[in-house]
Amino acid sequence: MQLEFSGRIWFWKGPAPWYFVTVPGEQCAQLSAVAGAVTYGWGMIPVSAEIGRTRWTTSLWPKDGSYIVPLKSAVRKAEGLDEGGVARVRISLSI
């Protein structure tokens, strides 16, 4: 399964601060339909992700009925992204 979407980058200031992009509702519904077959626990879904020319492996995190994509510092730096900006994200997962 491959999905592509745009989303605003937001910052979570919790005990382990991190940047994320929220997967839009339509794509979350598609992910929810296959989550049981691909999750490795806690609802996490392993994916390959791509923004611009930067690729990395990560896991989608379930949050408030949707999924969020964590953005590593190296990805944000390589693509010149920061909080409040919009990122075009491509993800793929094996089902």
Backbone as XML, in Angstrom:
<?xml version="1.0"?>
<chain id="A" units="angstrom">
  <residue number="1" name="MET">
    <atom name="N" x="0.850" y="-1.175" z="0.000"/>
    <atom name="CA" x="0.000" y="0.000" z="0.000"/>
    <atom name="C" x="0.890" y="1.231" z="0.000"/>
  </residue>
  <residue number="2" name="GLN">
    <atom name="N" x="0.554" y="2.182" z="-0.855"/>
    <atom name="CA" x="1.277" y="3.445" z="-0.913"/>
    <atom name="C" x="0.283" y="4.589" z="-0.763"/>
  </residue>
  <residue number="3" name="LEU">
    <atom name="N" x="0.655" y="5.570" z="0.044"/>
    <atom name="CA" x="-0.182" y="6.743" z="0.264"/>
    <atom name="C" x="0.667" y="7.996" z="0.119"/>
  </residue>
  <residue number="4" name="GLU">
    <atom name="N" x="0.039" y="9.064" z="-0.347"/>
    <atom name="CA" x="0.721" y="10.350" z="-0.478"/>
    <atom name="C" x="-0.215" y="11.437" z="0.017"/>
  </residue>
  <residue number="5" name="PHE">
    <atom name="N" x="0.306" y="12.361" z="0.806"/>
    <atom name="CA" x="-0.531" y="13.407" z="1.385"/>
    <atom name="C" x="0.353" y="14.574" z="1.821"/>
  </residue>
  <residue number="6" name="SER">
    <atom name="N" x="-0.288" y="15.697" z="2.081"/>
    <atom name="CA" x="0.402" y="16.872" z="2.624"/>
    <atom name="C" x="-0.156" y="17.163" z="4.003"/>
  </residue>
  <residue number="7" name="GLY">
    <atom name="N" x="0.698" y="17.675" z="4.863"/>
    <atom name="CA" x="0.253" y="18.037" z="6.202"/>
    <atom name="C" x="1.182" y="19.034" z="6.845"/>
  </residue>
  <residue number="8" name="ARG">
    <atom name="N" x="0.626" y="19.767" z="7.800"/>
    <atom name="CA" x="1.401" y="20.768" z="8.538"/>
    <atom name="C" x="2.273" y="20.070" z="9.585"/>
  </residue>
  <residue number="9" name="ILE">
    <atom name="N" x="3.479" y="20.539" z="9.748"/>
    <atom name="CA" x="4.416" y="19.990" z="10.722"/>
    <atom name="C" x="4.108" y="20.623" z="12.080"/>
  </residue>
  <residue number="10" name="TRP">
    <atom name="N" x="3.970" y="19.761" z="13.080"/>
    <atom name="CA" x="3.702" y="20.253" z="14.432"/>
    <atom name="C" x="4.679" y="19.634" z="15.420"/>
  </residue>
  <residue number="11" name="PHE">
    <atom name="N" x="4.842" y="20.319" z="16.534"/>
    <atom name="CA" x="5.825" y="19.945" z="17.544"/>
    <atom name="C" x="5.115" y="19.505" z="18.807"/>
  </residue>
  <residue number="12" name="TRP">
    <atom name="N" x="5.537" y="18.366" z="19.341"/>
    <atom name="CA" x="5.017" y="17.884" z="20.620"/>
    <atom name="C" x="6.090" y="18.102" z="21.667"/>
  </residue>
  <residue number="13" name="LYS">
    <atom name="N" x="5.756" y="18.830" z="22.724"/>
    <atom name="CA" x="6.735" y="19.225" z="23.737"/>
    <atom name="C" x="6.791" y="18.263" z="24.917"/>
  </residue>
  <residue number="14" name="GLY">
    <atom name="N" x="6.307" y="17.056" z="24.756"/>
    <atom name="CA" x="6.262" y="16.101" z="25.859"/>
    <atom name="C" x="7.634" y="15.739" z="26.389"/>
  </residue>
  <residue number="15" name="PRO">
    <atom name="N" x="7.678" y="14.706" z="27.220"/>
    <atom name="CA" x="8.948" y="14.307" z="27.831"/>
    <atom name="C" x="10.009" y="13.924" z="26.793"/>
  </residue>
  <residue number="16" name="ALA">
    <atom name="N" x="9.577" y="13.515" z="25.616"/>
    <atom name="CA" x="10.497" y="13.233" z="24.510"/>
    <atom name="C" x="10.028" y="14.075" z="23.327"/>
  </residue>
  <residue number="17" name="PRO">
    <atom name="N" x="10.440" y="15.340" z="23.249"/>
    <atom name="CA" x="9.933" y="16.242" z="22.201"/>
    <atom name="C" x="10.211" y="15.714" z="20.798"/>
  </residue>
  <residue number="18" name="TRP">
    <atom name="N" x="9.253" y="15.926" z="19.895"/>
    <atom name="CA" x="9.375" y="15.398" z="18.547"/>
    <atom name="C" x="8.495" y="16.197" z="17.604"/>
  </residue>
  <residue number="19" name="TYR">
    <atom name="N" x="8.796" y="16.134" z="16.304"/>
    <atom name="CA" x="8.001" y="16.769" z="15.256"/>
    <atom name="C" x="7.213" y="15.699" z="14.516"/>
  </residue>
  <residue number="20" name="PHE">
    <atom name="N" x="5.998" y="16.072" z="14.071"/>
    <atom name="CA" x="5.106" y="15.129" z="13.407"/>
    <atom name="C" x="4.344" y="15.792" z="12.274"/>
  </residue>
  <residue number="21" name="VAL">
    <atom name="N" x="3.802" y="14.945" z="11.392"/>
    <atom name="CA" x="2.786" y="15.322" z="10.414"/>
    <atom name="C" x="1.629" y="14.356" z="10.638"/>
  </residue>
  <residue number="22" name="THR">
    <atom name="N" x="0.409" y="14.878" z="10.718"/>
    <atom name="CA" x="-0.768" y="14.041" z="10.904"/>
    <atom name="C" x="-1.256" y="13.541" z="9.551"/>
  </residue>
  <residue number="23" name="VAL">
    <atom name="N" x="-1.533" y="12.250" z="9.473"/>
    <atom name="CA" x="-2.082" y="11.647" z="8.255"/>
    <atom name="C" x="-3.548" y="12.092" z="8.142"/>
  </residue>
  <residue number="24" name="PRO">
    <atom name="N" x="-3.991" y="12.598" z="6.980"/>
    <atom name="CA" x="-5.386" y="13.032" z="6.815"/>
    <atom name="C" x="-6.383" y="11.881" z="6.988"/>
  </residue>
  <residue number="25" name="GLY">
    <atom name="N" x="-7.614" y="12.245" z="7.301"/>
    <atom name="CA" x="-8.669" y="11.285" z="7.613"/>
    <atom name="C" x="-8.886" y="10.183" z="6.602"/>
  </residue>
  <residue number="26" name="GLU">
    <atom name="N" x="-8.935" y="10.511" z="5.320"/>
    <atom name="CA" x="-9.182" y="9.498" z="4.289"/>
    <atom name="C" x="-8.098" y="8.424" z="4.297"/>
  </residue>
  <residue number="27" name="GLN">
    <atom name="N" x="-6.851" y="8.844" z="4.382"/>
    <atom name="CA" x="-5.748" y="7.888" z="4.420"/>
    <atom name="C" x="-5.720" y="7.123" z="5.746"/>
  </residue>
  <residue number="28" name="CYS">
    <atom name="N" x="-6.130" y="7.764" z="6.849"/>
    <atom name="CA" x="-6.204" y="7.068" z="8.140"/>
    <atom name="C" x="-7.208" y="5.921" z="8.068"/>
  </residue>
  <residue number="29" name="ALA">
    <atom name="N" x="-8.319" y="6.137" z="7.372"/>
    <atom name="CA" x="-9.312" y="5.074" z="7.220"/>
    <atom name="C" x="-8.716" y="3.887" z="6.468"/>
  </residue>
  <residue number="30" name="GLN">
    <atom name="N" x="-7.926" y="4.165" z="5.435"/>
    <atom name="CA" x="-7.276" y="3.087" z="4.685"/>
    <atom name="C" x="-6.278" y="2.343" z="5.568"/>
  </residue>
  <residue number="31" name="LEU">
    <atom name="N" x="-5.531" y="3.085" z="6.369"/>
    <atom name="CA" x="-4.565" y="2.462" z="7.265"/>
    <atom name="C" x="-5.257" y="1.629" z="8.345"/>
  </residue>
  <residue number="32" name="SER">
    <atom name="N" x="-6.331" y="2.144" z="8.895"/>
    <atom name="CA" x="-7.072" y="1.415" z="9.927"/>
    <atom name="C" x="-7.585" y="0.082" z="9.411"/>
  </residue>
  <residue number="33" name="ALA">
    <atom name="N" x="-7.952" y="0.052" z="8.129"/>
    <atom name="CA" x="-8.482" y="-1.177" z="7.530"/>
    <atom name="C" x="-7.442" y="-2.292" z="7.477"/>
  </residue>
  <residue number="34" name="VAL">
    <atom name="N" x="-6.159" y="-1.947" z="7.429"/>
    <atom name="CA" x="-5.100" y="-2.968" z="7.338"/>
    <atom name="C" x="-4.235" y="-3.047" z="8.588"/>
  </residue>
  <residue number="35" name="ALA">
    <atom name="N" x="-4.482" y="-2.181" z="9.546"/>
    <atom name="CA" x="-3.614" y="-2.087" z="10.723"/>
    <atom name="C" x="-3.441" y="-3.416" z="11.448"/>
  </residue>
  <residue number="36" name="GLY">
    <atom name="N" x="-4.504" y="-4.173" z="11.584"/>
    <atom name="CA" x="-4.420" y="-5.440" z="12.301"/>
    <atom name="C" x="-3.445" y="-6.421" z="11.685"/>
  </residue>
  <residue number="37" name="ALA">
    <atom name="N" x="-3.248" y="-6.329" z="10.371"/>
    <atom name="CA" x="-2.356" y="-7.250" z="9.671"/>
    <atom name="C" x="-0.901" y="-6.794" z="9.680"/>
  </residue>
  <residue number="38" name="VAL">
    <atom name="N" x="-0.652" y="-5.519" z="9.979"/>
    <atom name="CA" x="0.716" y="-5.003" z="9.853"/>
    <atom name="C" x="1.299" y="-4.420" z="11.139"/>
  </residue>
  <residue number="39" name="THR">
    <atom name="N" x="0.492" y="-4.176" z="12.129"/>
    <atom name="CA" x="1.012" y="-3.561" z="13.350"/>
    <atom name="C" x="1.915" y="-4.529" z="14.111"/>
  </residue>
  <residue number="40" name="TYR">
    <atom name="N" x="2.905" y="-3.981" z="14.778"/>
    <atom name="CA" x="3.792" y="-4.819" z="15.580"/>
    <atom name="C" x="3.546" y="-4.599" z="17.071"/>
  </residue>
  <residue number="41" name="GLY">
    <atom name="N" x="2.525" y="-3.896" z="17.420"/>
    <atom name="CA" x="2.175" y="-3.655" z="18.821"/>
    <atom name="C" x="1.853" y="-2.197" z="19.056"/>
  </residue>
  <residue number="42" name="TRP">
    <atom name="N" x="1.016" y="-1.948" z="20.037"/>
    <atom name="CA" x="0.576" y="-0.599" z="20.404"/>
    <atom name="C" x="-0.033" y="0.164" z="19.226"/>
  </residue>
  <residue number="43" name="GLY">
    <atom name="N" x="-0.407" y="-0.538" z="18.160"/>
    <atom name="CA" x="-0.999" y="0.110" z="17.000"/>
    <atom name="C" x="-0.008" y="0.740" z="16.045"/>
  </residue>
  <residue number="44" name="MET">
    <atom name="N" x="1.282" y="0.590" z="16.312"/>
    <atom name="CA" x="2.314" y="1.162" z="15.454"/>
    <atom name="C" x="2.343" y="0.427" z="14.115"/>
  </residue>
  <residue number="45" name="ILE">
    <atom name="N" x="2.484" y="1.174" z="13.026"/>
    <atom name="CA" x="2.527" y="0.591" z="11.688"/>
    <atom name="C" x="3.871" y="0.921" z="11.043"/>
  </residue>
  <residue number="46" name="PRO">
    <atom name="N" x="4.710" y="-0.089" z="10.776"/>
    <atom name="CA" x="6.010" y="0.181" z="10.151"/>
    <atom name="C" x="5.835" y="0.596" z="8.689"/>
  </residue>
  <residue number="47" name="VAL">
    <atom name="N" x="6.571" y="1.632" z="8.285"/>
    <atom name="CA" x="6.472" y="2.146" z="6.918"/>
    <atom name="C" x="7.837" y="2.604" z="6.422"/>
  </residue>
  <residue number="48" name="SER">
    <atom name="N" x="7.930" y="2.733" z="5.123"/>
    <atom name="CA" x="9.006" y="3.481" z="4.482"/>
    <atom name="C" x="8.395" y="4.837" z="4.160"/>
  </residue>
  <residue number="49" name="ALA">
    <atom name="N" x="9.123" y="5.899" z="4.469"/>
    <atom name="CA" x="8.598" y="7.247" z="4.253"/>
    <atom name="C" x="9.546" y="8.036" z="3.364"/>
  </residue>
  <residue number="50" name="GLU">
    <atom name="N" x="8.982" y="9.039" z="2.714"/>
    <atom name="CA" x="9.771" y="9.880" z="1.816"/>
    <atom name="C" x="9.191" y="11.284" z="1.801"/>
  </residue>
  <residue number="51" name="ILE">
    <atom name="N" x="10.072" y="12.263" z="1.948"/>
    <atom name="CA" x="9.729" y="13.665" z="1.761"/>
    <atom name="C" x="10.806" y="14.231" z="0.859"/>
  </residue>
  <residue number="52" name="GLY">
    <atom name="N" x="10.398" y="14.786" z="-0.265"/>
    <atom name="CA" x="11.385" y="15.300" z="-1.214"/>
    <atom name="C" x="12.309" y="14.186" z="-1.661"/>
  </residue>
  <residue number="53" name="ARG">
    <atom name="N" x="13.611" y="14.383" z="-1.477"/>
    <atom name="CA" x="14.592" y="13.365" z="-1.876"/>
    <atom name="C" x="15.074" y="12.521" z="-0.698"/>
  </residue>
  <residue number="54" name="THR">
    <atom name="N" x="14.459" y="12.724" z="0.468"/>
    <atom name="CA" x="14.890" y="12.037" z="1.680"/>
    <atom name="C" x="13.978" y="10.855" z="1.979"/>
  </residue>
  <residue number="55" name="ARG">
    <atom name="N" x="14.584" y="9.681" z="2.152"/>
    <atom name="CA" x="13.848" y="8.459" z="2.498"/>
    <atom name="C" x="14.341" y="7.942" z="3.839"/>
  </residue>
  <residue number="56" name="TRP">
    <atom name="N" x="13.416" y="7.351" z="4.588"/>
    <atom name="CA" x="13.784" y="6.736" z="5.863"/>
    <atom name="C" x="12.717" y="5.721" z="6.256"/>
  </residue>
  <residue number="57" name="THR">
    <atom name="N" x="13.056" y="4.876" z="7.211"/>
    <atom name="CA" x="12.081" y="3.936" z="7.752"/>
    <atom name="C" x="11.647" y="4.443" z="9.118"/>
  </residue>
  <residue number="58" name="THR">
    <atom name="N" x="10.361" y="4.249" z="9.407"/>
    <atom name="CA" x="9.788" y="4.722" z="10.660"/>
    <atom name="C" x="8.524" y="3.920" z="10.928"/>
  </residue>
  <residue number="59" name="SER">
    <atom name="N" x="7.775" y="4.342" z="11.894"/>
    <atom name="CA" x="6.472" y="3.739" z="12.176"/>
    <atom name="C" x="5.457" y="4.839" z="12.380"/>
  </residue>
  <residue number="60" name="LEU">
    <atom name="N" x="4.264" y="4.633" z="11.853"/>
    <atom name="CA" x="3.164" y="5.549" z="12.111"/>
    <atom name="C" x="2.666" y="5.283" z="13.523"/>
  </residue>
  <residue number="61" name="TRP">
    <atom name="N" x="2.382" y="6.338" z="14.245"/>
    <atom name="CA" x="1.896" y="6.218" z="15.618"/>
    <atom name="C" x="0.401" y="6.494" z="15.631"/>
  </residue>
  <residue number="62" name="PRO">
    <atom name="N" x="-0.389" y="5.681" z="16.326"/>
    <atom name="CA" x="-1.807" y="6.004" z="16.469"/>
    <atom name="C" x="-1.967" y="7.148" z="17.472"/>
  </residue>
  <residue number="63" name="LYS">
    <atom name="N" x="-2.851" y="8.108" z="17.135"/>
    <atom name="CA" x="-3.105" y="9.226" z="18.048"/>
    <atom name="C" x="-4.490" y="9.786" z="17.797"/>
  </residue>
  <residue number="64" name="ASP">
    <atom name="N" x="-5.320" y="9.740" z="18.819"/>
    <atom name="CA" x="-6.653" y="10.340" z="18.769"/>
    <atom name="C" x="-7.461" y="9.888" z="17.562"/>
  </residue>
  <residue number="65" name="GLY">
    <atom name="N" x="-7.431" y="8.613" z="17.248"/>
    <atom name="CA" x="-8.223" y="8.069" z="16.143"/>
    <atom name="C" x="-7.600" y="8.263" z="14.773"/>
  </residue>
  <residue number="66" name="SER">
    <atom name="N" x="-6.393" y="8.796" z="14.728"/>
    <atom name="CA" x="-5.707" y="8.950" z="13.442"/>
    <atom name="C" x="-4.288" y="8.412" z="13.594"/>
  </residue>
  <residue number="67" name="TYR">
    <atom name="N" x="-3.447" y="8.702" z="12.623"/>
    <atom name="CA" x="-2.040" y="8.293" z="12.670"/>
    <atom name="C" x="-1.168" y="9.516" z="12.448"/>
  </residue>
  <residue number="68" name="ILE">
    <atom name="N" x="0.032" y="9.485" z="13.035"/>
    <atom name="CA" x="0.979" y="10.573" z="12.858"/>
    <atom name="C" x="2.315" y="10.008" z="12.399"/>
  </residue>
  <residue number="69" name="VAL">
    <atom name="N" x="3.020" y="10.808" z="11.589"/>
    <atom name="CA" x="4.326" y="10.431" z="11.055"/>
    <atom name="C" x="5.401" y="11.207" z="11.815"/>
  </residue>
  <residue number="70" name="PRO">
    <atom name="N" x="6.281" y="10.529" z="12.536"/>
    <atom name="CA" x="7.372" y="11.237" z="13.209"/>
    <atom name="C" x="8.436" y="11.668" z="12.195"/>
  </residue>
  <residue number="71" name="LEU">
    <atom name="N" x="8.905" y="12.905" z="12.339"/>
    <atom name="CA" x="9.920" y="13.445" z="11.426"/>
    <atom name="C" x="11.250" y="13.573" z="12.153"/>
  </residue>
  <residue number="72" name="LYS">
    <atom name="N" x="12.196" y="12.754" z="11.760"/>
    <atom name="CA" x="13.535" y="12.813" z="12.347"/>
    <atom name="C" x="14.179" y="14.159" z="12.048"/>
  </residue>
  <residue number="73" name="SER">
    <atom name="N" x="15.066" y="14.567" z="12.928"/>
    <atom name="CA" x="15.799" y="15.812" z="12.740"/>
    <atom name="C" x="16.548" y="15.818" z="11.410"/>
  </residue>
  <residue number="74" name="ALA">
    <atom name="N" x="17.164" y="14.696" z="11.069"/>
    <atom name="CA" x="17.930" y="14.616" z="9.819"/>
    <atom name="C" x="17.036" y="14.836" z="8.602"/>
  </residue>
  <residue number="75" name="VAL">
    <atom name="N" x="15.808" y="14.363" z="8.664"/>
    <atom name="CA" x="14.858" y="14.554" z="7.552"/>
    <atom name="C" x="14.484" y="16.028" z="7.445"/>
  </residue>
  <residue number="76" name="ARG">
    <atom name="N" x="14.145" y="16.634" z="8.577"/>
    <atom name="CA" x="13.759" y="18.045" z="8.560"/>
    <atom name="C" x="14.899" y="18.928" z="8.070"/>
  </residue>
  <residue number="77" name="LYS">
    <atom name="N" x="16.110" y="18.638" z="8.523"/>
    <atom name="CA" x="17.265" y="19.442" z="8.094"/>
    <atom name="C" x="17.535" y="19.256" z="6.606"/>
  </residue>
  <residue number="78" name="ALA">
    <atom name="N" x="17.497" y="18.026" z="6.133"/>
    <atom name="CA" x="17.780" y="17.744" z="4.719"/>
    <atom name="C" x="16.772" y="18.415" z="3.787"/>
  </residue>
  <residue number="79" name="GLU">
    <atom name="N" x="15.532" y="18.543" z="4.236"/>
    <atom name="CA" x="14.476" y="19.106" z="3.386"/>
    <atom name="C" x="14.121" y="20.543" z="3.757"/>
  </residue>
  <residue number="80" name="GLY">
    <atom name="N" x="14.839" y="21.129" z="4.721"/>
    <atom name="CA" x="14.590" y="22.521" z="5.109"/>
    <atom name="C" x="13.208" y="22.734" z="5.705"/>
  </residue>
  <residue number="81" name="LEU">
    <atom name="N" x="12.766" y="21.808" z="6.547"/>
    <atom name="CA" x="11.420" y="21.864" z="7.125"/>
    <atom name="C" x="11.477" y="22.273" z="8.586"/>
  </residue>
  <residue number="82" name="ASP">
    <atom name="N" x="10.408" y="22.961" z="9.027"/>
    <atom name="CA" x="10.327" y="23.353" z="10.427"/>
    <atom name="C" x="8.864" y="23.396" z="10.846"/>
  </residue>
  <residue number="83" name="GLU">
    <atom name="N" x="8.647" y="23.562" z="12.124"/>
    <atom name="CA" x="7.301" y="23.618" z="12.683"/>
    <atom name="C" x="6.450" y="24.638" z="11.940"/>
  </residue>
  <residue number="84" name="GLY">
    <atom name="N" x="5.222" y="24.252" z="11.607"/>
    <atom name="CA" x="4.295" y="25.132" z="10.913"/>
    <atom name="C" x="4.355" y="25.019" z="9.404"/>
  </residue>
  <residue number="85" name="GLY">
    <atom name="N" x="5.440" y="24.477" z="8.872"/>
    <atom name="CA" x="5.548" y="24.288" z="7.429"/>
    <atom name="C" x="4.700" y="23.103" z="6.966"/>
  </residue>
  <residue number="86" name="VAL">
    <atom name="N" x="4.534" y="22.992" z="5.678"/>
    <atom name="CA" x="3.763" y="21.887" z="5.107"/>
    <atom name="C" x="4.719" y="20.933" z="4.408"/>
  </residue>
  <residue number="87" name="ALA">
    <atom name="N" x="4.535" y="19.642" z="4.675"/>
    <atom name="CA" x="5.370" y="18.613" z="4.055"/>
    <atom name="C" x="4.500" y="17.711" z="3.188"/>
  </residue>
  <residue number="88" name="ARG">
    <atom name="N" x="5.023" y="17.354" z="2.032"/>
    <atom name="CA" x="4.391" y="16.358" z="1.155"/>
    <atom name="C" x="5.040" y="15.026" z="1.502"/>
  </residue>
  <residue number="89" name="VAL">
    <atom name="N" x="4.256" y="14.100" z="2.046"/>
    <atom name="CA" x="4.771" y="12.835" z="2.568"/>
    <atom name="C" x="4.270" y="11.684" z="1.706"/>
  </residue>
  <residue number="90" name="ARG">
    <atom name="N" x="5.171" y="10.758" z="1.411"/>
    <atom name="CA" x="4.812" y="9.511" z="0.731"/>
    <atom name="C" x="5.189" y="8.374" z="1.669"/>
  </residue>
  <residue number="91" name="ILE">
    <atom name="N" x="4.259" y="7.475" z="1.895"/>
    <atom name="CA" x="4.550" y="6.316" z="2.740"/>
    <atom name="C" x="4.168" y="5.046" z="2.012"/>
  </residue>
  <residue number="92" name="SER">
    <atom name="N" x="4.877" y="3.991" z="2.313"/>
    <atom name="CA" x="4.519" y="2.685" z="1.762"/>
    <atom name="C" x="4.684" y="1.647" z="2.857"/>
  </residue>
  <residue number="93" name="LEU">
    <atom name="N" x="3.761" y="0.682" z="2.848"/>
    <atom name="CA" x="3.820" y="-0.414" z="3.794"/>
    <atom name="C" x="3.474" y="-1.705" z="3.074"/>
  </residue>
  <residue number="94" name="SER">
    <atom name="N" x="3.999" y="-2.783" z="3.582"/>
    <atom name="CA" x="3.731" y="-4.099" z="2.996"/>
    <atom name="C" x="2.568" y="-4.723" z="3.731"/>
  </residue>
  <residue number="95" name="ILE">
    <atom name="N" x="1.566" y="-5.150" z="2.965"/>
    <atom name="CA" x="0.422" y="-5.830" z="3.578"/>
    <atom name="C" x="0.266" y="-7.200" z="3.005"/>
  </residue>
</chain>
